[in-house]
Short mmCIF file of N, CA, C and O in Angstrom, two decimals:
data_model
loop_
_atom_site.label_atom_id
_atom_site.label_comp_id
_atom_site.label_asym_id
_atom_site.label_seq_id
_atom_site.Cartn_x
_atom_site.Cartn_y
_atom_site.Cartn_z
N UNK A 17 15.30 4.18 5.77
CA UNK A 17 14.53 3.13 5.16
C UNK A 17 15.09 1.78 5.61
O UNK A 17 16.29 1.58 5.70
N UNK A 18 14.21 0.87 5.83
CA UNK A 18 14.58 -0.47 6.25
C UNK A 18 14.90 -1.31 5.00
O UNK A 18 14.03 -1.67 4.23
N UNK A 19 16.19 -1.61 4.80
CA UNK A 19 16.62 -2.32 3.58
C UNK A 19 16.12 -3.75 3.54
O UNK A 19 15.80 -4.27 2.47
N UNK A 20 16.05 -4.40 4.70
CA UNK A 20 15.55 -5.77 4.74
C UNK A 20 14.10 -5.82 4.28
O UNK A 20 13.72 -6.72 3.51
N UNK A 21 13.30 -4.88 4.75
CA UNK A 21 11.89 -4.85 4.37
C UNK A 21 11.73 -4.53 2.89
O UNK A 21 10.88 -5.10 2.20
N UNK A 22 12.58 -3.63 2.37
CA UNK A 22 12.54 -3.30 0.94
C UNK A 22 12.89 -4.52 0.10
O UNK A 22 12.19 -4.87 -0.85
N UNK A 23 14.00 -5.19 0.46
CA UNK A 23 14.42 -6.36 -0.31
C UNK A 23 13.41 -7.49 -0.23
O UNK A 23 13.12 -8.15 -1.24
N UNK A 24 12.84 -7.70 0.93
CA UNK A 24 11.86 -8.78 1.06
C UNK A 24 10.57 -8.44 0.32
O UNK A 24 9.99 -9.31 -0.34
N UNK A 25 10.11 -7.20 0.38
CA UNK A 25 8.88 -6.85 -0.33
C UNK A 25 9.09 -6.87 -1.84
O UNK A 25 8.21 -7.31 -2.58
N UNK A 26 10.26 -6.45 -2.31
CA UNK A 26 10.53 -6.53 -3.74
C UNK A 26 10.65 -7.97 -4.20
O UNK A 26 10.11 -8.35 -5.25
N UNK A 27 11.35 -8.79 -3.43
CA UNK A 27 11.51 -10.20 -3.79
C UNK A 27 10.17 -10.92 -3.80
O UNK A 27 9.87 -11.68 -4.73
N UNK A 28 9.35 -10.67 -2.79
CA UNK A 28 8.03 -11.31 -2.73
C UNK A 28 7.17 -10.86 -3.91
O UNK A 28 6.48 -11.67 -4.54
N UNK A 29 7.21 -9.58 -4.23
CA UNK A 29 6.39 -9.09 -5.34
C UNK A 29 6.89 -9.65 -6.67
O UNK A 29 6.09 -9.99 -7.55
N UNK A 30 8.19 -9.77 -6.84
CA UNK A 30 8.75 -10.32 -8.08
C UNK A 30 8.37 -11.79 -8.24
O UNK A 30 7.97 -12.23 -9.32
N UNK A 31 8.49 -12.56 -7.17
CA UNK A 31 8.11 -13.97 -7.21
C UNK A 31 6.61 -14.11 -7.41
O UNK A 31 6.14 -14.99 -8.13
N UNK A 32 5.84 -13.21 -6.81
CA UNK A 32 4.39 -13.23 -6.98
C UNK A 32 4.00 -12.98 -8.44
O UNK A 32 3.08 -13.60 -8.95
N UNK A 33 4.71 -12.09 -9.10
CA UNK A 33 4.46 -11.83 -10.52
C UNK A 33 4.70 -13.10 -11.33
O UNK A 33 3.88 -13.47 -12.19
N UNK A 34 5.79 -13.78 -11.05
CA UNK A 34 6.10 -15.02 -11.78
C UNK A 34 5.08 -16.13 -11.48
O UNK A 34 4.64 -16.84 -12.39
N UNK A 35 4.70 -16.26 -10.22
CA UNK A 35 3.73 -17.28 -9.86
C UNK A 35 2.35 -17.00 -10.45
O UNK A 35 1.67 -17.92 -10.92
N UNK A 36 1.93 -15.75 -10.44
CA UNK A 36 0.64 -15.40 -11.03
C UNK A 36 0.65 -15.59 -12.54
O UNK A 36 -0.36 -15.96 -13.14
N UNK A 37 1.79 -15.36 -13.17
CA UNK A 37 1.91 -15.60 -14.59
C UNK A 37 1.75 -17.08 -14.90
O UNK A 37 1.06 -17.46 -15.86
N UNK A 38 2.37 -17.92 -14.09
CA UNK A 38 2.20 -19.36 -14.27
C UNK A 38 0.78 -19.82 -13.97
O UNK A 38 0.23 -20.69 -14.65
N UNK A 39 0.18 -19.22 -12.95
CA UNK A 39 -1.17 -19.62 -12.54
C UNK A 39 -2.21 -19.23 -13.59
O UNK A 39 -3.07 -20.04 -13.96
N UNK A 40 -2.16 -17.99 -14.07
CA UNK A 40 -3.20 -17.51 -14.99
C UNK A 40 -2.94 -17.86 -16.44
O UNK A 40 -3.86 -18.14 -17.20
N UNK A 41 -1.68 -17.82 -16.86
CA UNK A 41 -1.36 -17.99 -18.28
C UNK A 41 -0.64 -19.31 -18.59
O UNK A 41 -0.38 -19.59 -19.75
N UNK A 42 -0.27 -20.08 -17.59
CA UNK A 42 0.44 -21.34 -17.71
C UNK A 42 1.79 -21.21 -18.42
O UNK A 42 2.33 -22.19 -18.95
N UNK A 43 2.33 -20.02 -18.47
CA UNK A 43 3.66 -19.78 -19.03
C UNK A 43 4.19 -18.44 -18.52
O UNK A 43 3.43 -17.60 -18.07
N UNK A 44 5.49 -18.29 -18.62
CA UNK A 44 6.11 -17.02 -18.26
C UNK A 44 6.61 -16.39 -19.56
O UNK A 44 7.48 -16.94 -20.22
N UNK A 45 6.02 -15.27 -19.89
CA UNK A 45 6.47 -14.55 -21.08
C UNK A 45 6.63 -13.08 -20.71
O UNK A 45 6.18 -12.63 -19.65
N UNK A 46 7.25 -12.36 -21.61
CA UNK A 46 7.51 -10.94 -21.35
C UNK A 46 6.21 -10.15 -21.24
O UNK A 46 6.06 -9.30 -20.37
N UNK A 47 5.27 -10.45 -22.10
CA UNK A 47 3.99 -9.75 -22.07
C UNK A 47 3.22 -10.03 -20.78
O UNK A 47 2.65 -9.12 -20.18
N UNK A 48 3.23 -11.27 -20.34
CA UNK A 48 2.54 -11.61 -19.09
C UNK A 48 3.23 -10.98 -17.89
O UNK A 48 2.56 -10.53 -16.95
N UNK A 49 4.56 -10.92 -17.94
CA UNK A 49 5.29 -10.24 -16.86
C UNK A 49 4.91 -8.76 -16.80
O UNK A 49 4.69 -8.22 -15.72
N UNK A 50 4.82 -8.12 -17.95
CA UNK A 50 4.46 -6.70 -18.00
C UNK A 50 3.06 -6.48 -17.44
O UNK A 50 2.84 -5.57 -16.63
N UNK A 51 2.12 -7.30 -17.86
CA UNK A 51 0.74 -7.13 -17.42
C UNK A 51 0.58 -7.32 -15.91
O UNK A 51 -0.05 -6.50 -15.23
N UNK A 52 1.15 -8.37 -15.38
CA UNK A 52 0.97 -8.65 -13.95
C UNK A 52 1.79 -7.71 -13.08
O UNK A 52 1.32 -7.26 -12.04
N UNK A 53 2.99 -7.36 -13.51
CA UNK A 53 3.81 -6.45 -12.70
C UNK A 53 3.20 -5.05 -12.66
O UNK A 53 3.41 -4.31 -11.70
N UNK A 54 2.42 -4.68 -13.67
CA UNK A 54 1.72 -3.40 -13.63
C UNK A 54 0.75 -3.36 -12.46
O UNK A 54 0.70 -2.38 -11.71
N UNK A 55 -0.02 -4.42 -12.28
CA UNK A 55 -0.99 -4.45 -11.19
C UNK A 55 -0.32 -4.54 -9.82
O UNK A 55 -0.72 -3.85 -8.88
N UNK A 56 0.70 -5.36 -9.70
CA UNK A 56 1.38 -5.52 -8.41
C UNK A 56 2.10 -4.23 -8.01
O UNK A 56 2.02 -3.79 -6.86
N UNK A 57 2.80 -3.59 -8.96
CA UNK A 57 3.48 -2.33 -8.63
C UNK A 57 2.47 -1.24 -8.33
O UNK A 57 2.70 -0.41 -7.43
N UNK A 58 1.35 -1.23 -9.02
CA UNK A 58 0.30 -0.25 -8.70
C UNK A 58 -0.26 -0.45 -7.31
O UNK A 58 -0.52 0.52 -6.59
N UNK A 59 -0.44 -1.70 -6.92
CA UNK A 59 -0.93 -1.99 -5.57
C UNK A 59 0.07 -1.55 -4.51
O UNK A 59 -0.30 -0.96 -3.49
N UNK A 60 1.35 -1.81 -4.75
CA UNK A 60 2.39 -1.38 -3.81
C UNK A 60 2.45 0.15 -3.71
O UNK A 60 2.55 0.71 -2.61
N UNK A 61 2.38 0.83 -4.85
CA UNK A 61 2.43 2.29 -4.84
C UNK A 61 1.19 2.88 -4.18
O UNK A 61 1.30 3.84 -3.41
N UNK A 62 0.02 2.33 -4.47
CA UNK A 62 -1.21 2.82 -3.85
C UNK A 62 -1.17 2.64 -2.33
O UNK A 62 -1.54 3.55 -1.58
N UNK A 63 -0.71 1.47 -1.88
CA UNK A 63 -0.63 1.21 -0.45
C UNK A 63 0.34 2.17 0.23
O UNK A 63 0.04 2.72 1.30
N UNK A 64 1.50 2.37 -0.37
CA UNK A 64 2.48 3.26 0.26
C UNK A 64 2.00 4.71 0.27
O UNK A 64 2.22 5.43 1.26
N UNK A 65 1.33 5.14 -0.78
CA UNK A 65 0.83 6.51 -0.80
C UNK A 65 -0.32 6.70 0.19
O UNK A 65 -0.46 7.76 0.80
N UNK A 66 -1.16 5.67 0.37
CA UNK A 66 -2.21 5.75 1.39
C UNK A 66 -1.59 5.86 2.78
O UNK A 66 -2.05 6.66 3.61
N UNK A 67 -0.55 5.06 3.04
CA UNK A 67 0.11 5.14 4.35
C UNK A 67 0.76 6.50 4.57
O UNK A 67 0.73 7.02 5.68
N UNK A 68 1.31 7.08 3.52
CA UNK A 68 1.91 8.41 3.62
C UNK A 68 0.87 9.46 3.97
O UNK A 68 1.07 10.29 4.86
N UNK A 69 -0.27 9.42 3.30
CA UNK A 69 -1.33 10.39 3.55
C UNK A 69 -1.93 10.19 4.94
O UNK A 69 -2.18 11.16 5.67
N UNK A 70 -2.15 8.94 5.34
CA UNK A 70 -2.74 8.68 6.65
C UNK A 70 -1.78 9.06 7.77
O UNK A 70 -2.20 9.58 8.80
N UNK A 71 -0.48 8.82 7.57
CA UNK A 71 0.50 9.18 8.59
C UNK A 71 0.62 10.69 8.72
O UNK A 71 0.94 11.21 9.79
N UNK A 72 0.36 11.40 7.66
CA UNK A 72 0.43 12.86 7.69
C UNK A 72 -0.71 13.52 8.44
O UNK A 72 -0.68 14.72 8.70
N UNK A 73 -1.74 12.75 8.79
CA UNK A 73 -2.83 13.30 9.60
C UNK A 73 -4.03 13.75 8.79
O UNK A 73 -4.88 14.47 9.31
N UNK A 74 -4.13 13.34 7.54
CA UNK A 74 -5.24 13.77 6.70
C UNK A 74 -6.58 13.27 7.23
O UNK A 74 -7.58 13.97 7.16
N UNK A 75 -6.63 12.06 7.76
CA UNK A 75 -7.88 11.46 8.21
C UNK A 75 -8.19 11.73 9.68
O UNK A 75 -9.20 11.25 10.19
N UNK A 76 -7.34 12.47 10.37
CA UNK A 76 -7.57 12.74 11.79
C UNK A 76 -8.85 13.52 12.04
O UNK A 76 -9.62 13.22 12.95
N UNK A 77 -9.09 14.54 11.24
CA UNK A 77 -10.30 15.34 11.40
C UNK A 77 -11.56 14.55 11.12
O UNK A 77 -12.58 14.71 11.80
N UNK A 78 -11.50 13.67 10.15
CA UNK A 78 -12.66 12.85 9.80
C UNK A 78 -12.98 11.88 10.93
O UNK A 78 -14.14 11.74 11.33
N UNK A 79 -11.96 11.22 11.46
CA UNK A 79 -12.21 10.26 12.53
C UNK A 79 -12.66 10.95 13.81
O UNK A 79 -13.52 10.42 14.52
N UNK A 80 -12.13 12.13 14.09
CA UNK A 80 -12.59 12.87 15.27
C UNK A 80 -14.05 13.28 15.11
O UNK A 80 -14.82 13.25 16.07
N UNK A 81 -14.42 13.70 13.90
CA UNK A 81 -15.81 14.06 13.65
C UNK A 81 -16.76 12.90 13.82
O UNK A 81 -17.85 13.04 14.40
N UNK A 82 -16.37 11.73 13.34
CA UNK A 82 -17.19 10.54 13.52
C UNK A 82 -17.29 10.16 14.98
O UNK A 82 -18.34 9.71 15.45
N UNK A 83 -16.22 10.32 15.73
CA UNK A 83 -16.26 9.99 17.15
C UNK A 83 -17.19 10.90 17.91
O UNK A 83 -17.85 10.48 18.85
N UNK A 84 -17.23 12.16 17.53
CA UNK A 84 -18.12 13.10 18.21
C UNK A 84 -19.57 12.89 17.82
O UNK A 84 -20.48 13.14 18.60
N UNK A 85 -19.80 12.43 16.59
CA UNK A 85 -21.16 12.30 16.08
C UNK A 85 -21.83 11.01 16.55
O UNK A 85 -22.99 11.04 16.96
N UNK A 86 -21.14 9.92 16.49
CA UNK A 86 -21.75 8.63 16.78
C UNK A 86 -21.54 8.22 18.22
O UNK A 86 -20.64 8.69 18.89
N UNK A 87 -22.36 7.30 18.65
CA UNK A 87 -22.29 6.82 20.01
C UNK A 87 -21.39 5.60 20.09
O UNK A 87 -21.20 4.90 19.11
N UNK A 88 -20.85 5.37 21.27
CA UNK A 88 -20.02 4.20 21.49
C UNK A 88 -20.73 3.25 22.44
O UNK A 88 -21.03 3.61 23.58
N UNK A 89 -21.05 2.07 21.96
CA UNK A 89 -21.72 1.02 22.74
C UNK A 89 -23.04 1.49 23.33
O UNK A 89 -23.38 1.21 24.47
N UNK A 90 -23.79 2.27 22.56
CA UNK A 90 -25.13 2.68 22.97
C UNK A 90 -25.17 3.85 23.93
O UNK A 90 -26.24 4.20 24.42
N UNK A 91 -24.05 4.47 24.23
CA UNK A 91 -24.08 5.62 25.13
C UNK A 91 -23.32 6.78 24.49
O UNK A 91 -22.49 6.58 23.61
N UNK A 92 -23.66 7.96 24.93
CA UNK A 92 -22.99 9.15 24.40
C UNK A 92 -21.58 9.25 24.97
O UNK A 92 -21.32 8.88 26.11
N UNK A 93 -20.70 9.76 24.17
CA UNK A 93 -19.33 9.96 24.62
C UNK A 93 -19.19 11.34 25.25
O UNK A 93 -19.74 12.32 24.76
N UNK A 94 -18.46 11.40 26.33
CA UNK A 94 -18.15 12.70 26.93
C UNK A 94 -17.08 13.38 26.09
O UNK A 94 -16.35 12.75 25.34
N UNK A 95 -16.98 14.68 26.23
CA UNK A 95 -15.95 15.41 25.51
C UNK A 95 -14.56 14.97 25.94
O UNK A 95 -13.65 14.87 25.12
N UNK A 96 -14.42 14.66 27.22
CA UNK A 96 -13.13 14.20 27.74
C UNK A 96 -12.74 12.86 27.11
O UNK A 96 -11.57 12.63 26.78
N UNK A 97 -13.72 11.95 26.95
CA UNK A 97 -13.44 10.65 26.35
C UNK A 97 -13.02 10.79 24.88
O UNK A 97 -12.12 10.09 24.43
N UNK A 98 -13.64 11.71 24.18
CA UNK A 98 -13.28 11.94 22.78
C UNK A 98 -11.88 12.52 22.69
O UNK A 98 -11.08 12.15 21.83
N UNK A 99 -11.54 13.43 23.59
CA UNK A 99 -10.21 14.05 23.59
C UNK A 99 -9.11 13.04 23.93
O UNK A 99 -7.99 13.16 23.46
N UNK A 100 -9.44 12.03 24.76
CA UNK A 100 -8.45 11.05 25.17
C UNK A 100 -8.18 9.98 24.11
O UNK A 100 -7.18 9.28 24.20
N UNK A 101 -9.07 9.86 23.15
CA UNK A 101 -8.87 8.86 22.10
C UNK A 101 -7.69 9.24 21.23
O UNK A 101 -7.49 10.41 20.92
N UNK A 102 -6.94 8.23 20.82
CA UNK A 102 -5.77 8.48 19.99
C UNK A 102 -6.20 8.81 18.57
O UNK A 102 -7.21 8.33 18.09
N UNK A 103 -5.41 9.63 17.91
CA UNK A 103 -5.69 10.00 16.54
C UNK A 103 -5.37 8.84 15.60
O UNK A 103 -4.57 7.97 15.92
N UNK A 104 -6.00 8.87 14.43
CA UNK A 104 -5.78 7.82 13.43
C UNK A 104 -4.32 7.76 12.99
O UNK A 104 -3.76 6.69 12.80
N UNK A 105 -3.70 8.92 12.85
CA UNK A 105 -2.30 8.95 12.42
C UNK A 105 -1.37 8.38 13.48
O UNK A 105 -0.29 7.88 13.17
N UNK A 106 -1.76 8.44 14.74
CA UNK A 106 -0.96 7.85 15.81
C UNK A 106 -1.13 6.33 15.87
O UNK A 106 -0.23 5.62 16.27
N UNK A 107 -2.30 5.85 15.45
CA UNK A 107 -2.55 4.41 15.45
C UNK A 107 -1.84 3.71 14.30
O UNK A 107 -1.48 2.55 14.40
N UNK A 108 -1.65 4.42 13.21
CA UNK A 108 -1.10 3.83 11.99
C UNK A 108 0.37 4.22 11.86
O UNK A 108 0.70 5.24 11.28
N UNK A 109 1.23 3.41 12.42
CA UNK A 109 2.67 3.67 12.34
C UNK A 109 3.36 2.55 11.57
O UNK A 109 3.94 1.64 12.14
N UNK A 110 3.25 2.61 10.25
CA UNK A 110 3.88 1.64 9.37
C UNK A 110 4.83 2.40 8.47
O UNK A 110 4.48 3.44 7.92
N UNK A 111 6.03 1.88 8.31
CA UNK A 111 7.00 2.54 7.45
C UNK A 111 6.60 2.30 6.00
O UNK A 111 6.50 1.17 5.54
N UNK A 112 6.35 3.36 5.27
CA UNK A 112 5.84 3.25 3.91
C UNK A 112 6.94 3.27 2.85
O UNK A 112 6.71 2.85 1.72
N UNK A 113 8.14 3.74 3.16
CA UNK A 113 9.17 3.89 2.14
C UNK A 113 9.64 2.58 1.51
O UNK A 113 9.89 2.57 0.30
N UNK A 114 9.75 1.46 2.24
CA UNK A 114 10.14 0.22 1.55
C UNK A 114 9.13 -0.21 0.49
O UNK A 114 9.50 -0.67 -0.58
N UNK A 115 7.85 -0.04 0.80
CA UNK A 115 6.81 -0.41 -0.17
C UNK A 115 6.81 0.55 -1.35
O UNK A 115 6.58 0.13 -2.49
N UNK A 116 7.08 1.81 -1.09
CA UNK A 116 7.15 2.80 -2.16
C UNK A 116 8.30 2.48 -3.12
O UNK A 116 8.11 2.45 -4.33
N UNK A 117 9.47 2.23 -2.56
CA UNK A 117 10.63 1.94 -3.41
C UNK A 117 10.49 0.58 -4.10
O UNK A 117 10.92 0.43 -5.25
N UNK A 118 9.90 -0.40 -3.44
CA UNK A 118 9.68 -1.70 -4.09
C UNK A 118 8.71 -1.54 -5.26
O UNK A 118 8.91 -2.13 -6.33
N UNK A 119 7.67 -0.73 -5.08
CA UNK A 119 6.73 -0.48 -6.17
C UNK A 119 7.38 0.28 -7.31
O UNK A 119 7.12 0.01 -8.48
N UNK A 120 8.24 1.24 -6.98
CA UNK A 120 8.93 2.00 -8.01
C UNK A 120 9.92 1.14 -8.79
O UNK A 120 10.00 1.24 -10.02
N UNK A 121 10.65 0.28 -8.08
CA UNK A 121 11.61 -0.59 -8.77
C UNK A 121 10.88 -1.61 -9.63
O UNK A 121 11.29 -1.88 -10.77
N UNK A 122 9.78 -2.15 -9.13
CA UNK A 122 9.00 -3.10 -9.93
C UNK A 122 8.40 -2.41 -11.16
O UNK A 122 8.37 -2.98 -12.25
N UNK A 123 7.94 -1.17 -10.99
CA UNK A 123 7.42 -0.41 -12.12
C UNK A 123 8.53 -0.09 -13.12
O UNK A 123 8.30 -0.10 -14.34
N UNK A 124 9.73 0.17 -12.62
CA UNK A 124 10.86 0.43 -13.53
C UNK A 124 11.22 -0.82 -14.32
O UNK A 124 11.51 -0.73 -15.52
N UNK A 125 11.20 -1.98 -13.68
CA UNK A 125 11.47 -3.22 -14.42
C UNK A 125 10.37 -3.50 -15.43
O UNK A 125 10.63 -4.00 -16.52
N UNK A 126 9.13 -3.14 -15.08
CA UNK A 126 8.03 -3.30 -16.01
C UNK A 126 8.21 -2.39 -17.22
O UNK A 126 8.01 -2.80 -18.37
N UNK A 127 8.64 -1.15 -17.00
CA UNK A 127 8.86 -0.22 -18.11
C UNK A 127 10.04 -0.66 -18.97
O UNK A 127 9.99 -0.51 -20.20
N UNK A 128 11.07 -1.21 -18.35
CA UNK A 128 12.21 -1.72 -19.12
C UNK A 128 11.77 -2.92 -19.97
O UNK A 128 12.15 -3.04 -21.14
N UNK A 129 10.96 -3.80 -19.39
CA UNK A 129 10.45 -4.93 -20.15
C UNK A 129 9.52 -4.47 -21.28
O UNK A 129 9.52 -5.04 -22.37
N UNK A 130 8.77 -3.42 -21.03
CA UNK A 130 7.90 -2.86 -22.06
C UNK A 130 8.71 -2.28 -23.21
O UNK A 130 8.36 -2.44 -24.39
N UNK A 131 9.82 -1.63 -22.88
CA UNK A 131 10.69 -1.09 -23.92
C UNK A 131 11.31 -2.21 -24.75
O UNK A 131 11.40 -2.11 -25.97
N UNK A 132 11.72 -3.28 -24.08
CA UNK A 132 12.27 -4.44 -24.79
C UNK A 132 11.20 -5.07 -25.67
O UNK A 132 11.46 -5.48 -26.81
N UNK A 133 9.99 -5.14 -25.17
CA UNK A 133 8.89 -5.76 -25.93
C UNK A 133 8.57 -4.99 -27.21
O UNK A 133 8.31 -5.59 -28.25
N UNK A 134 8.58 -3.67 -27.14
CA UNK A 134 8.21 -2.88 -28.32
C UNK A 134 9.38 -2.63 -29.27
O UNK A 134 9.18 -2.25 -30.40
N UNK A 135 10.62 -2.77 -28.81
CA UNK A 135 11.75 -2.52 -29.69
C UNK A 135 12.44 -3.81 -29.94
O UNK A 135 12.94 -4.36 -30.63
#
């Protein structure tokens, strides 16, 4: 895992939570932090899980089927041209673990803040 990317994505998401709290609610409170960090951590987790599934090759069959079915620039594709096209999982090479861990850590801070809020 790339630690720099993890630290930067967590720092950016944490600052984004604080800025959005100031922007929408004009104050920083525990409840506003909990609400906004829920959405930001969910977005980070959803993005990382999508990248994990796409990297695993789940969408390769779908994209190959679309390539065989539809035409490219008004002409039919040859079988050789379809075979030479790169798979979707080969095109999408983004490291998902920093975003996954940043989302998990942000969600953990949100749950800790939620525990403090209710107790």
